PDB file of C-alpha atoms in Angstrom:
ATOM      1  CA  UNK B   1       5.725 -20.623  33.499  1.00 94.00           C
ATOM      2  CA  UNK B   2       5.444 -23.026  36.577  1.00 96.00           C
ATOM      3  CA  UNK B   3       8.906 -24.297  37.187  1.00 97.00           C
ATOM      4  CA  UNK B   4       8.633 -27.948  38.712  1.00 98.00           C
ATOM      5  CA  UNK B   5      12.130 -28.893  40.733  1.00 98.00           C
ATOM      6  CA  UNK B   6      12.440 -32.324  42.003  1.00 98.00           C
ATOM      7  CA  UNK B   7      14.845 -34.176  43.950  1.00 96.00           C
ATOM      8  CA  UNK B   8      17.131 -36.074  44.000  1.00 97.00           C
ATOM      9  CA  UNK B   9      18.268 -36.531  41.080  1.00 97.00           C
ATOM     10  CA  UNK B  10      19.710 -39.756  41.859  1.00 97.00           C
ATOM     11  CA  UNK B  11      18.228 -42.294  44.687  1.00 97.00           C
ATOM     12  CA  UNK B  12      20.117 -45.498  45.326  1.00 96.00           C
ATOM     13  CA  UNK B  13      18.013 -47.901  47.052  1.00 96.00           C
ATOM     14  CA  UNK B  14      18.164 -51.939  47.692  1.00 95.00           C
ATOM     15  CA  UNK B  15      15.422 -54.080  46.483  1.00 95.00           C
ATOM     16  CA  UNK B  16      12.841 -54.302  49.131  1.00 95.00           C
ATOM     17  CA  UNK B  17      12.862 -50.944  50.671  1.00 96.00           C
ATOM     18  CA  UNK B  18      11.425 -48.050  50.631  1.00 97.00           C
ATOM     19  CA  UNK B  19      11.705 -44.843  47.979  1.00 97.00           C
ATOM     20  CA  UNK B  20      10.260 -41.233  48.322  1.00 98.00           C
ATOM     21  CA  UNK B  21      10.205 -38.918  45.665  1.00 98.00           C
ATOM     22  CA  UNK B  22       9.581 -34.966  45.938  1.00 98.00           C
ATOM     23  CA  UNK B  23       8.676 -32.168  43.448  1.00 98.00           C
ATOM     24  CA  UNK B  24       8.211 -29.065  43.832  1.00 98.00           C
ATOM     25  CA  UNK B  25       6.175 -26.503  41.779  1.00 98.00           C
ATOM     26  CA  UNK B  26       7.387 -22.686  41.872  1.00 98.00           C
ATOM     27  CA  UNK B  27       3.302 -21.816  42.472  1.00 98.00           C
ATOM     28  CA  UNK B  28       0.843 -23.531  43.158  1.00 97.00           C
ATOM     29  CA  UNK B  29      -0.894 -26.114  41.025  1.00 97.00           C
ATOM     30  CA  UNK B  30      -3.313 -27.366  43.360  1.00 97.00           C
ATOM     31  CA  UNK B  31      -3.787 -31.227  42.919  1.00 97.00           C
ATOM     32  CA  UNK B  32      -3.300 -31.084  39.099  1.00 97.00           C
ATOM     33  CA  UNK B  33       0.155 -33.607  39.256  1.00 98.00           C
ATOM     34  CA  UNK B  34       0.961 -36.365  38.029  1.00 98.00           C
ATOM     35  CA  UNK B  35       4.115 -38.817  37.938  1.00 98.00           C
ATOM     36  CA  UNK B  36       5.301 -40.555  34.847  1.00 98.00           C
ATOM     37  CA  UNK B  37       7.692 -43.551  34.959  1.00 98.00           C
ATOM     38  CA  UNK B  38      10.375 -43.741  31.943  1.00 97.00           C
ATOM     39  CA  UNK B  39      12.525 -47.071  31.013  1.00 95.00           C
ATOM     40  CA  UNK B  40      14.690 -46.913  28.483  1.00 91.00           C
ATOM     41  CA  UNK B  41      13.258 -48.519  25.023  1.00 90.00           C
ATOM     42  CA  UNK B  42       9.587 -48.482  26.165  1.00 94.00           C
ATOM     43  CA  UNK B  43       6.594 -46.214  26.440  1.00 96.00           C
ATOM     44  CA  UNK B  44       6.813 -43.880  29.218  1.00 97.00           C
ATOM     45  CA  UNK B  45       3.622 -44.605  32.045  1.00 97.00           C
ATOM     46  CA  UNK B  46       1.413 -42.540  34.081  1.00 98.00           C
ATOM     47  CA  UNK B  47       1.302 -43.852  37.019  1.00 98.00           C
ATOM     48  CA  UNK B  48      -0.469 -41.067  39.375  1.00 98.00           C
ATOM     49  CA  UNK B  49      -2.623 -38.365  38.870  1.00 97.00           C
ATOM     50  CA  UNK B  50      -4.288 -35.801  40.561  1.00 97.00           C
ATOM     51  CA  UNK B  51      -1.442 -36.244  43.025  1.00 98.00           C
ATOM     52  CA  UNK B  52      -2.741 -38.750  45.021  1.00 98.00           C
ATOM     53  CA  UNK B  53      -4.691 -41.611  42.158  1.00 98.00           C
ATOM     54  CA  UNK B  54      -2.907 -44.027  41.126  1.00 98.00           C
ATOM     55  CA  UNK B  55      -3.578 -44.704  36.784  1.00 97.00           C
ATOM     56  CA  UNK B  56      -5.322 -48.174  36.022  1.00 95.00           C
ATOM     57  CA  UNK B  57      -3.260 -51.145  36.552  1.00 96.00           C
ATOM     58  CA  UNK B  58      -0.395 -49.239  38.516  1.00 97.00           C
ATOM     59  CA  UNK B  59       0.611 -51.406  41.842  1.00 97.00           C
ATOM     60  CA  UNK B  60      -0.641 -50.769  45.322  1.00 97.00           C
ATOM     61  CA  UNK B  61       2.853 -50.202  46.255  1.00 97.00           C
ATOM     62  CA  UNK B  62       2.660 -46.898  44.090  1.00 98.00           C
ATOM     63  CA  UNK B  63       1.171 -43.467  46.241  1.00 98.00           C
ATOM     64  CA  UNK B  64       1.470 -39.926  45.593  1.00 98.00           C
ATOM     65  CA  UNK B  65       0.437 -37.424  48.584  1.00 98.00           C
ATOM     66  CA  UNK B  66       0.825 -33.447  48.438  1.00 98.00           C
ATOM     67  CA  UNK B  67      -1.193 -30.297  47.453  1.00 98.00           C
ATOM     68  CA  UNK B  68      -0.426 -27.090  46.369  1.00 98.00           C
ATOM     69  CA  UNK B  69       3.894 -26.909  45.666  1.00 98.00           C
ATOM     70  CA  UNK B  70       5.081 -29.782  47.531  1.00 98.00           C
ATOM     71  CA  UNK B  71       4.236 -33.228  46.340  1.00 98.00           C
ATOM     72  CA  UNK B  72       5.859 -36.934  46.680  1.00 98.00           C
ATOM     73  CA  UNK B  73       5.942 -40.197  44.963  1.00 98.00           C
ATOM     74  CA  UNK B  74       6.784 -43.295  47.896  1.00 98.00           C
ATOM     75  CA  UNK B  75       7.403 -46.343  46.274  1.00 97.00           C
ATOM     76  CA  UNK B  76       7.072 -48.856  48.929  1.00 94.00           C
ATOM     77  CA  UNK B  77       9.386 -52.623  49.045  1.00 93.00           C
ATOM     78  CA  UNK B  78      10.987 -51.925  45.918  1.00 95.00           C
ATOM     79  CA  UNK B  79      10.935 -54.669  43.029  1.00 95.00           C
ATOM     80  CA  UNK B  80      13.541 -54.673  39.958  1.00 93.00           C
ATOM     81  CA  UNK B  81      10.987 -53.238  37.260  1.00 95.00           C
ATOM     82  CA  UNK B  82      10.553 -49.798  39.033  1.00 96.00           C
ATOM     83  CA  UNK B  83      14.580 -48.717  38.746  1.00 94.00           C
ATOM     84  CA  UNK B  84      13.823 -46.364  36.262  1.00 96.00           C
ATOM     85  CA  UNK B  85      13.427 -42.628  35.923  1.00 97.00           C
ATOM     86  CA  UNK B  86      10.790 -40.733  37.494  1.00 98.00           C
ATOM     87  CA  UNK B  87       8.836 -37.514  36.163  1.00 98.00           C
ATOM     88  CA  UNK B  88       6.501 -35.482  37.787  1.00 98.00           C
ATOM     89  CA  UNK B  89       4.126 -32.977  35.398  1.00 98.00           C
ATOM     90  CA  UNK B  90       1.598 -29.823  36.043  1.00 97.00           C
ATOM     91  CA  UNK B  91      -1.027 -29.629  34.206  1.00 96.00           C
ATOM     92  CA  UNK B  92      -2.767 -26.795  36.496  1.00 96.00           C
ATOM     93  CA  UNK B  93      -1.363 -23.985  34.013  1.00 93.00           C
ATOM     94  CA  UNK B  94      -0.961 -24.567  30.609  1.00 91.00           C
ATOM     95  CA  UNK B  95       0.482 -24.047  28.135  1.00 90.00           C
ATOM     96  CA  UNK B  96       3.306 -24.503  28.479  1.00 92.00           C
ATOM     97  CA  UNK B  97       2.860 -28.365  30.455  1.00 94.00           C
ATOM     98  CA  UNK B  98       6.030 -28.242  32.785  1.00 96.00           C
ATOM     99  CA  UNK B  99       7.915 -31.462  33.721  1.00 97.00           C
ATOM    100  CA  UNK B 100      10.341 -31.555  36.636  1.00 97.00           C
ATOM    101  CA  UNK B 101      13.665 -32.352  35.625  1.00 97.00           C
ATOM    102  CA  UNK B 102      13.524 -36.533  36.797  1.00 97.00           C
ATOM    103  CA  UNK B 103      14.396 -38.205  39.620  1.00 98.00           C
ATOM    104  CA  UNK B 104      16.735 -41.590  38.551  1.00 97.00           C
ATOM    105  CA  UNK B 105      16.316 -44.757  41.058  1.00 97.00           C
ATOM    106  CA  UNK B 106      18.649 -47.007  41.035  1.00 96.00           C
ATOM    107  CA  UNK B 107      19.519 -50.054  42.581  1.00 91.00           C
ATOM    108  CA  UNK B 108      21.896 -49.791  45.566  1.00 89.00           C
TER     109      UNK B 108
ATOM    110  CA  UNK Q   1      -6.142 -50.432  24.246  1.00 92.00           C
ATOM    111  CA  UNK Q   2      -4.798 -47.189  23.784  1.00 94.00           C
ATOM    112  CA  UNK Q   3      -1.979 -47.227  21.622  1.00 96.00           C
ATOM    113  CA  UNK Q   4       0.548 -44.390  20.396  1.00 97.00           C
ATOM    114  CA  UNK Q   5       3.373 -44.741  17.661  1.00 97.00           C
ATOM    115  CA  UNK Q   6       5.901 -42.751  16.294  1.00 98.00           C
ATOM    116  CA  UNK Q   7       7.034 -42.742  12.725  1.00 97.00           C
ATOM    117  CA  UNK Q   8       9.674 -40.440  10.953  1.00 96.00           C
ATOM    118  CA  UNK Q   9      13.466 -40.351  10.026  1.00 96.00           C
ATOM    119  CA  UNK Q  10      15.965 -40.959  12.887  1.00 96.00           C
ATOM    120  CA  UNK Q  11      18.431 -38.386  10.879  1.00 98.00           C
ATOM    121  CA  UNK Q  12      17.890 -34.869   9.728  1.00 98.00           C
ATOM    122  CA  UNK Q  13      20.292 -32.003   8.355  1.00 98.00           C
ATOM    123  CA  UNK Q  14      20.756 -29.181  10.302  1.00 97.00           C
ATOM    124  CA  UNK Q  15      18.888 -26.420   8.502  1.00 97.00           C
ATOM    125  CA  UNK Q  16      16.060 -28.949   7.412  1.00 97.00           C
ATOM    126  CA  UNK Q  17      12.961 -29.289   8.297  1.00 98.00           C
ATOM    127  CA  UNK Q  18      12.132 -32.695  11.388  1.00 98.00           C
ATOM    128  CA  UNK Q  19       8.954 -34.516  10.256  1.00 98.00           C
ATOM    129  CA  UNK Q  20       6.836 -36.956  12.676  1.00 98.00           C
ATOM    130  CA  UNK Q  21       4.070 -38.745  12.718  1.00 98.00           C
ATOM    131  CA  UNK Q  22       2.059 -40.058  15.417  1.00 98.00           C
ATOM    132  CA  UNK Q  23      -0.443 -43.061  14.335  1.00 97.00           C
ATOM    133  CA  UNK Q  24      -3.358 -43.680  16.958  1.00 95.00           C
ATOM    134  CA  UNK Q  25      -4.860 -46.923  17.276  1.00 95.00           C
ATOM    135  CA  UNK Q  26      -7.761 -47.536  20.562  1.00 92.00           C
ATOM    136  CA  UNK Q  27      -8.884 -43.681  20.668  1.00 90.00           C
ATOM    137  CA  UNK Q  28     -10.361 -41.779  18.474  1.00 88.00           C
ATOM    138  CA  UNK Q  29      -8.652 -38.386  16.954  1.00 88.00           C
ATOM    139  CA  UNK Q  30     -11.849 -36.538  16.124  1.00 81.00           C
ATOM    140  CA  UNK Q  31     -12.801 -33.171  16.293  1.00 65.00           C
ATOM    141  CA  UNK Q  32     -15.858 -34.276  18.345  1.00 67.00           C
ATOM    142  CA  UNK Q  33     -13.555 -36.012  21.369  1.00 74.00           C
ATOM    143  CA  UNK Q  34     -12.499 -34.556  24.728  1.00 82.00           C
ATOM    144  CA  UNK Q  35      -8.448 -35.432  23.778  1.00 89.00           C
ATOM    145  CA  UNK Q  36      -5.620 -33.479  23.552  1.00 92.00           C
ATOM    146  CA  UNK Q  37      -2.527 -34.663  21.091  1.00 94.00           C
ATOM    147  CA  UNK Q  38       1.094 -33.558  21.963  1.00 96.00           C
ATOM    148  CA  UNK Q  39       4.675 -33.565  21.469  1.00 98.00           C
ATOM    149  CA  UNK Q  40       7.293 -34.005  24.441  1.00 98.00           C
ATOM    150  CA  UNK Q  41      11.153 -34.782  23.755  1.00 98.00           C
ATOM    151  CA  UNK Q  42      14.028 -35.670  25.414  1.00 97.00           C
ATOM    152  CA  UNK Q  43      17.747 -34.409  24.434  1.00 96.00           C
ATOM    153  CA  UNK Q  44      20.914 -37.307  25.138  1.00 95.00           C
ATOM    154  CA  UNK Q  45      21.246 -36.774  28.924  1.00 93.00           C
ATOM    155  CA  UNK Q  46      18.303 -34.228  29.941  1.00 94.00           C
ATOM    156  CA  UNK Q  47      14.587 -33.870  31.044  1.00 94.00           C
ATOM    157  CA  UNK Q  48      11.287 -33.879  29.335  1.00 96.00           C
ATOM    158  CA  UNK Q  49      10.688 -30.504  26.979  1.00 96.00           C
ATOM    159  CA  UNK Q  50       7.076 -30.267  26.010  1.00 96.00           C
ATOM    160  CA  UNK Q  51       6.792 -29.294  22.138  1.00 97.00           C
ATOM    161  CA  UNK Q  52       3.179 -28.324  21.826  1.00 95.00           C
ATOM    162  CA  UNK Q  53      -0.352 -29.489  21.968  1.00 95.00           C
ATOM    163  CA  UNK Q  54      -3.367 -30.006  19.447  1.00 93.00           C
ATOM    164  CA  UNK Q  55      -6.985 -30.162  20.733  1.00 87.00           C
ATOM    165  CA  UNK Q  56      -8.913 -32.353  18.392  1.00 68.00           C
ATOM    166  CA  UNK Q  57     -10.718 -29.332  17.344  1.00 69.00           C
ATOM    167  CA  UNK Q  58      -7.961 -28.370  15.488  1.00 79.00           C
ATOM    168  CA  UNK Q  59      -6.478 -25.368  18.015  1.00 88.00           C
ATOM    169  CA  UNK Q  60      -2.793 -25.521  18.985  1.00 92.00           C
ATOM    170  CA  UNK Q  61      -0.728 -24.523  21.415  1.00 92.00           C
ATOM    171  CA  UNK Q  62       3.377 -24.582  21.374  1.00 93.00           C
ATOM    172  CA  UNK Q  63       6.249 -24.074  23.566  1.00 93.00           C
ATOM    173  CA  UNK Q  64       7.540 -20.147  23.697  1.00 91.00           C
ATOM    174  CA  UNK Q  65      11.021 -21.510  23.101  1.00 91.00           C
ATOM    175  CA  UNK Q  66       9.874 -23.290  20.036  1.00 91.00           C
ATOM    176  CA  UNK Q  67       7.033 -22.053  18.751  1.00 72.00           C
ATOM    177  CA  UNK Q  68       8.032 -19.870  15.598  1.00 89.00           C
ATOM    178  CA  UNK Q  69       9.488 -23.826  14.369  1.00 96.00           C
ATOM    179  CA  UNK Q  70       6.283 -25.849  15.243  1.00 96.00           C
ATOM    180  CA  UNK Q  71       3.689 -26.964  13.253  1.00 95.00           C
ATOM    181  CA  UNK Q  72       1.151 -29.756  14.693  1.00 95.00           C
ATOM    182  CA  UNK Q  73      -1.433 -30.734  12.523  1.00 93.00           C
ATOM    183  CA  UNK Q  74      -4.400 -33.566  12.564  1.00 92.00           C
ATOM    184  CA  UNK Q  75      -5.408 -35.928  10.515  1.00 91.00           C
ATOM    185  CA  UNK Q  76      -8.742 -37.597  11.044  1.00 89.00           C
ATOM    186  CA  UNK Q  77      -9.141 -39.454   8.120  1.00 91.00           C
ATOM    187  CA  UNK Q  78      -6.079 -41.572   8.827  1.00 94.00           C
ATOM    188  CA  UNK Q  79      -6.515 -41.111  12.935  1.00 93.00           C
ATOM    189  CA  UNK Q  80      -3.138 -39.468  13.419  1.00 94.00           C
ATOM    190  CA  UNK Q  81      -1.197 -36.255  14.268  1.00 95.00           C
ATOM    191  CA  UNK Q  82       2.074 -35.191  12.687  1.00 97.00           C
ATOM    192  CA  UNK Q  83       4.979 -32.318  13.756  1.00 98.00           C
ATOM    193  CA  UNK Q  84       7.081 -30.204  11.775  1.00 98.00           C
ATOM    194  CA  UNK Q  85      10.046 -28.007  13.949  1.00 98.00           C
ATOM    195  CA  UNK Q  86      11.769 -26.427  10.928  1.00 97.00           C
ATOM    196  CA  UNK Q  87      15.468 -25.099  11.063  1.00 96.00           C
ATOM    197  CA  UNK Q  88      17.038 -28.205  13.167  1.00 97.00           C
ATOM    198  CA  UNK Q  89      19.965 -27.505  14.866  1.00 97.00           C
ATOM    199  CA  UNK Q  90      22.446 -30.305  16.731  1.00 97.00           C
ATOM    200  CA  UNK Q  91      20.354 -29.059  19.616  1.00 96.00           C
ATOM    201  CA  UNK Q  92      16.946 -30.697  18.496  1.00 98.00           C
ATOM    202  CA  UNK Q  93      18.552 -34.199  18.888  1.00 98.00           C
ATOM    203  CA  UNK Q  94      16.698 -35.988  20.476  1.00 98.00           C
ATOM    204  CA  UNK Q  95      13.939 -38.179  21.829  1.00 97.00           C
ATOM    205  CA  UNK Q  96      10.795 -37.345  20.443  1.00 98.00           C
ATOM    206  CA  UNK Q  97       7.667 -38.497  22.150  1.00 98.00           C
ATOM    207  CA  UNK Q  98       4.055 -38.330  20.698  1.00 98.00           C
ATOM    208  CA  UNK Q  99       1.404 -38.350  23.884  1.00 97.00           C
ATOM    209  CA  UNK Q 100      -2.098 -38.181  24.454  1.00 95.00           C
ATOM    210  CA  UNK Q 101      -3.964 -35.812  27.176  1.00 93.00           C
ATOM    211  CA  UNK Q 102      -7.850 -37.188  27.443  1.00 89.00           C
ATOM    212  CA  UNK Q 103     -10.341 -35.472  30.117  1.00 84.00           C
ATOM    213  CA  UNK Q 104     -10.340 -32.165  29.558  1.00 82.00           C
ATOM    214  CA  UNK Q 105      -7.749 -28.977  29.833  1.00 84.00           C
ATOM    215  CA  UNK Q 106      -6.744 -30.192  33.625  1.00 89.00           C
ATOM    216  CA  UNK Q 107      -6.086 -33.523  33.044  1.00 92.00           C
ATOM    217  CA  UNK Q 108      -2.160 -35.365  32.486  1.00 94.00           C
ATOM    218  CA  UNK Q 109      -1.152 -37.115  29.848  1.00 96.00           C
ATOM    219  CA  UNK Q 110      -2.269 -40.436  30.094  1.00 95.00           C
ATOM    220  CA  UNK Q 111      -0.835 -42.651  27.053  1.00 97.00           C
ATOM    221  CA  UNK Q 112       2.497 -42.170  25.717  1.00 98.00           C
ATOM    222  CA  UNK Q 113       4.410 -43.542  22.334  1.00 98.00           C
ATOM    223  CA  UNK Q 114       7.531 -45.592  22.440  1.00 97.00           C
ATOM    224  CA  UNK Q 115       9.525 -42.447  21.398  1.00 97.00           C
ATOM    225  CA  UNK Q 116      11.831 -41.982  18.450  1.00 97.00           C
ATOM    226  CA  UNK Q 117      15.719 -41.118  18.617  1.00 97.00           C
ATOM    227  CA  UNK Q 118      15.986 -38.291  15.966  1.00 98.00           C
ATOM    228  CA  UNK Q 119      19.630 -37.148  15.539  1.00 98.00           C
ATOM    229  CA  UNK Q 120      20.241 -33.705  13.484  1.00 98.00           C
ATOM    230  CA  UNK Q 121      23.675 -34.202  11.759  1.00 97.00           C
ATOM    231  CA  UNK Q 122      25.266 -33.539   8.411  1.00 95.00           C
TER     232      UNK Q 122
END
């Protein structure tokens, strides 16, 4: 099983700036990641895959880079809708799928 | 537009049997489609747990740590997909997520339901 670790578990940042997100995979799953964004009450989103694409209708200021077991999710000028929690998933070797364990932004 | 929802009791008895149901509206579950139809959930306070998987042509695939308690099952007829974990403990409270994987066995998941708050209580 492909353990995914990301941190940190809790990012406080103002509105405006900047965010990076990492995960790490315990092998390598090539470019088979993908980030999800969770809010309490609604559907959870994809909002990259493939590490680097960003899913239809996800904003510019969305981008995923990395290959291999190191990947991140930069969330660039932050607006109020994307304090949420962030999950990255393999889906290089399955089953089982493997989610990292989330990444909570909040506001600062 | 893709749409996922789940349906099901929000309280079960430990011992007893959990019972979902996924409905699918804007995709197709048919044994003739590229799609993949899952279960993810999320216990008070902790990370994603995948549950298992069913490929529309009707083969499954469940988590180690569950998989003696899962059943997934289609339904084309009615275009959704249901679960059964049997012998709930306190520990399967939780959030439980119906999802949809569509491209292929290397592809994410790419629509997601609402989610359901199941609790397991007597």
């Amino acid at each position: 099983e492909i353990v995914m670790t990301q941190s940190p578990a809790t990012l406080s940042v103002s509105p405006g700036e900047r965010a990076t997100l990492s995960c790490r995979a315990s092998q390598s799953v090539s470019n088979n990641l993908a980030w999800h964004q969770l809010k309490p009450g609604q559907a959870p989103r994809l909002l990259i895959y493939g590490a680097t694409t960003r899913a239809t209708g996800v904003p510019g200021r969305f981008s995923g880079s990395g290959f291999g077991t190191e990947f991140t999710l930069t969330i660039s000028s932050l607006q109020s809708e994307d304090f949420a929690v962030y999950y990255c998933q393999q889906y290089n070797d399955w089953p089982p799928v493997t989610f990292g364990q989330g990444t909570r932004l909040e506001i600062k | 537009q893709v749409q996922l929802q789940e349906s099901g009791p929000g309280l079960v008895k430990p011992s007893e049997t959990l019972s979902l149901t996924c409905t699918v509206s804007g995709s197709s579950i048919s044994t003739t489609t590229n799609h993949f139809w899952g279960w993810i959930r999320q216990p008070p306070g902790k990370g994603l747990e995948w549950i298992g998987t069913i490929y529309s042509a009707g083969t499954t695939y469940s988590n180690p740590s569950l998989k003696s308690r899962v059943t997934i099952s289609v339904d084309t007829s009615k275009n959704l997909f249901s679960l059964n974990l049997t012998s709930v403990t306190a520990a399967d409270t939780a959030i439980y997520y119906c999802a949809r994987t569509s491209g292929g066995w290397l592809s994410p998941i790419d629509y997601w339901g609402q989610g359901t708050l199941v609790t397991v209580s007597s």
